[in-house]
Amino acid sequence: MIIEKKIYPQYFEEVLNGNKTFELRLADWDCQKGDTLILKEWDPETKDFTGRVVEKEIGYVLKFKPNQLSFWSAEDVEKHGLQIISLK
């Protein structure tokens, strides 16, 4: 499946240069390993696409809801937040 999504310029640039190898997204759409994710750079100031596009293959998908995080208490998550870590 081919999926198109907007991405802000600062994140687009990091994906483009290979530093950002993950996406954190609201799980209001379906995707799976092997799908193609087309990220279209979106400028929030002009409220328009810039014309730059990057295409990536989806390698791993983890979907969860905050109450499913049994590793940590809700208080700890609220206090510290969460971080997504990319592995190479």
C-alpha atoms as a PDB file:
ATOM      1  CA  MET A   1       0.000   0.000   0.000  1.00  0.00           C
ATOM      2  CA  ILE A   2       1.162   3.545  -0.708  1.00  0.00           C
ATOM      3  CA  ILE A   3       0.423   6.108   2.009  1.00  0.00           C
ATOM      4  CA  GLU A   4       0.970   9.876   1.753  1.00  0.00           C
ATOM      5  CA  LYS A   5       1.420  12.063   4.830  1.00  0.00           C
ATOM      6  CA  LYS A   6       2.438  15.647   5.572  1.00  0.00           C
ATOM      7  CA  ILE A   7       5.673  16.339   7.427  1.00  0.00           C
ATOM      8  CA  TYR A   8       7.001  19.647   8.805  1.00  0.00           C
ATOM      9  CA  PRO A   9      10.217  21.031   7.239  1.00  0.00           C
ATOM     10  CA  GLN A  10      12.501  20.438  10.239  1.00  0.00           C
ATOM     11  CA  TYR A  11      11.495  16.763  10.382  1.00  0.00           C
ATOM     12  CA  PHE A  12      11.520  16.343   6.595  1.00  0.00           C
ATOM     13  CA  GLU A  13      15.129  17.498   6.464  1.00  0.00           C
ATOM     14  CA  GLU A  14      16.151  15.016   9.172  1.00  0.00           C
ATOM     15  CA  VAL A  15      14.438  12.132   7.328  1.00  0.00           C
ATOM     16  CA  LEU A  16      16.000  13.238   4.050  1.00  0.00           C
ATOM     17  CA  ASN A  17      19.548  13.319   5.438  1.00  0.00           C
ATOM     18  CA  GLY A  18      19.103   9.966   7.216  1.00  0.00           C
ATOM     19  CA  ASN A  19      19.255  11.193  10.826  1.00  0.00           C
ATOM     20  CA  LYS A  20      15.566  10.541  11.574  1.00  0.00           C
ATOM     21  CA  THR A  21      14.701   6.900  10.944  1.00  0.00           C
ATOM     22  CA  PHE A  22      11.334   6.760  12.716  1.00  0.00           C
ATOM     23  CA  GLU A  23       7.923   8.429  12.643  1.00  0.00           C
ATOM     24  CA  LEU A  24       5.660   9.047  15.618  1.00  0.00           C
ATOM     25  CA  ARG A  25       2.106   9.368  14.318  1.00  0.00           C
ATOM     26  CA  LEU A  26      -1.447   9.269  15.567  1.00  0.00           C
ATOM     27  CA  ALA A  27      -2.735   5.760  14.813  1.00  0.00           C
ATOM     28  CA  ASP A  28      -5.829   6.988  12.959  1.00  0.00           C
ATOM     29  CA  TRP A  29      -4.778   5.230   9.739  1.00  0.00           C
ATOM     30  CA  ASP A  30      -3.579   1.738   8.895  1.00  0.00           C
ATOM     31  CA  CYS A  31      -0.081   0.780   7.814  1.00  0.00           C
ATOM     32  CA  GLN A  32       2.075  -2.293   7.960  1.00  0.00           C
ATOM     33  CA  LYS A  33       5.566  -3.552   7.266  1.00  0.00           C
ATOM     34  CA  GLY A  34       6.385  -3.286   3.575  1.00  0.00           C
ATOM     35  CA  ASP A  35       4.036  -0.382   2.842  1.00  0.00           C
ATOM     36  CA  THR A  36       5.462   2.718   1.187  1.00  0.00           C
ATOM     37  CA  LEU A  37       5.245   5.960   3.163  1.00  0.00           C
ATOM     38  CA  ILE A  38       5.485   9.086   1.038  1.00  0.00           C
ATOM     39  CA  LEU A  39       6.306  12.100   3.207  1.00  0.00           C
ATOM     40  CA  LYS A  40       5.390  15.429   1.623  1.00  0.00           C
ATOM     41  CA  GLU A  41       7.007  18.486   3.165  1.00  0.00           C
ATOM     42  CA  TRP A  42       4.338  20.842   4.530  1.00  0.00           C
ATOM     43  CA  ASP A  43       5.067  24.414   5.584  1.00  0.00           C
ATOM     44  CA  PRO A  44       2.777  25.316   8.508  1.00  0.00           C
ATOM     45  CA  GLU A  45       3.415  29.039   7.993  1.00  0.00           C
ATOM     46  CA  THR A  46       2.263  29.129   4.364  1.00  0.00           C
ATOM     47  CA  LYS A  47      -0.148  26.226   4.897  1.00  0.00           C
ATOM     48  CA  ASP A  48       1.047  24.647   1.666  1.00  0.00           C
ATOM     49  CA  PHE A  49       3.274  21.874   0.382  1.00  0.00           C
ATOM     50  CA  THR A  50       6.823  22.867  -0.556  1.00  0.00           C
ATOM     51  CA  GLY A  51       7.084  20.350  -3.381  1.00  0.00           C
ATOM     52  CA  ARG A  52       9.738  18.239  -1.671  1.00  0.00           C
ATOM     53  CA  VAL A  53       8.906  14.561  -1.212  1.00  0.00           C
ATOM     54  CA  VAL A  54      10.725  11.583   0.293  1.00  0.00           C
ATOM     55  CA  GLU A  55       9.653   7.960  -0.073  1.00  0.00           C
ATOM     56  CA  LYS A  56      10.413   5.328   2.580  1.00  0.00           C
ATOM     57  CA  GLU A  57       9.507   1.685   3.112  1.00  0.00           C
ATOM     58  CA  ILE A  58       7.852   0.920   6.436  1.00  0.00           C
ATOM     59  CA  GLY A  59       9.925  -1.585   8.396  1.00  0.00           C
ATOM     60  CA  TYR A  60       8.210  -1.957  11.773  1.00  0.00           C
ATOM     61  CA  VAL A  61       4.951  -0.702  13.264  1.00  0.00           C
ATOM     62  CA  LEU A  62       4.095  -0.594  16.971  1.00  0.00           C
ATOM     63  CA  LYS A  63       0.624   0.664  17.869  1.00  0.00           C
ATOM     64  CA  PHE A  64      -0.444   1.225  21.456  1.00  0.00           C
ATOM     65  CA  LYS A  65      -2.635   3.357  23.674  1.00  0.00           C
ATOM     66  CA  PRO A  66      -1.225   5.114  26.755  1.00  0.00           C
ATOM     67  CA  ASN A  67      -3.173   2.865  29.141  1.00  0.00           C
ATOM     68  CA  GLN A  68      -1.483  -0.171  27.546  1.00  0.00           C
ATOM     69  CA  LEU A  69       1.942   0.953  28.773  1.00  0.00           C
ATOM     70  CA  SER A  70       2.286  -1.417  31.689  1.00  0.00           C
ATOM     71  CA  PHE A  71       6.035  -0.794  31.990  1.00  0.00           C
ATOM     72  CA  TRP A  72       5.621   2.559  33.741  1.00  0.00           C
ATOM     73  CA  SER A  73       3.074   4.245  35.947  1.00  0.00           C
ATOM     74  CA  ALA A  74       0.886   7.000  34.526  1.00  0.00           C
ATOM     75  CA  GLU A  75       2.550   9.372  37.002  1.00  0.00           C
ATOM     76  CA  ASP A  76       6.034   8.566  35.676  1.00  0.00           C
ATOM     77  CA  VAL A  77       4.907   8.996  32.066  1.00  0.00           C
ATOM     78  CA  GLU A  78       3.316  12.347  32.924  1.00  0.00           C
ATOM     79  CA  LYS A  79       6.416  13.474  34.837  1.00  0.00           C
ATOM     80  CA  HIS A  80       9.098  12.378  32.361  1.00  0.00           C
ATOM     81  CA  GLY A  81       7.288  11.916  29.049  1.00  0.00           C
ATOM     82  CA  LEU A  82       8.255   9.224  26.570  1.00  0.00           C
ATOM     83  CA  GLN A  83      11.030   9.025  24.018  1.00  0.00           C
ATOM     84  CA  ILE A  84      11.215   7.066  20.782  1.00  0.00           C
ATOM     85  CA  ILE A  85      14.646   5.569  20.143  1.00  0.00           C
ATOM     86  CA  SER A  86      15.896   4.617  16.699  1.00  0.00           C
ATOM     87  CA  LEU A  87      18.208   1.627  16.494  1.00  0.00           C
ATOM     88  CA  LYS A  88      20.808   1.030  13.785  1.00  0.00           C
END
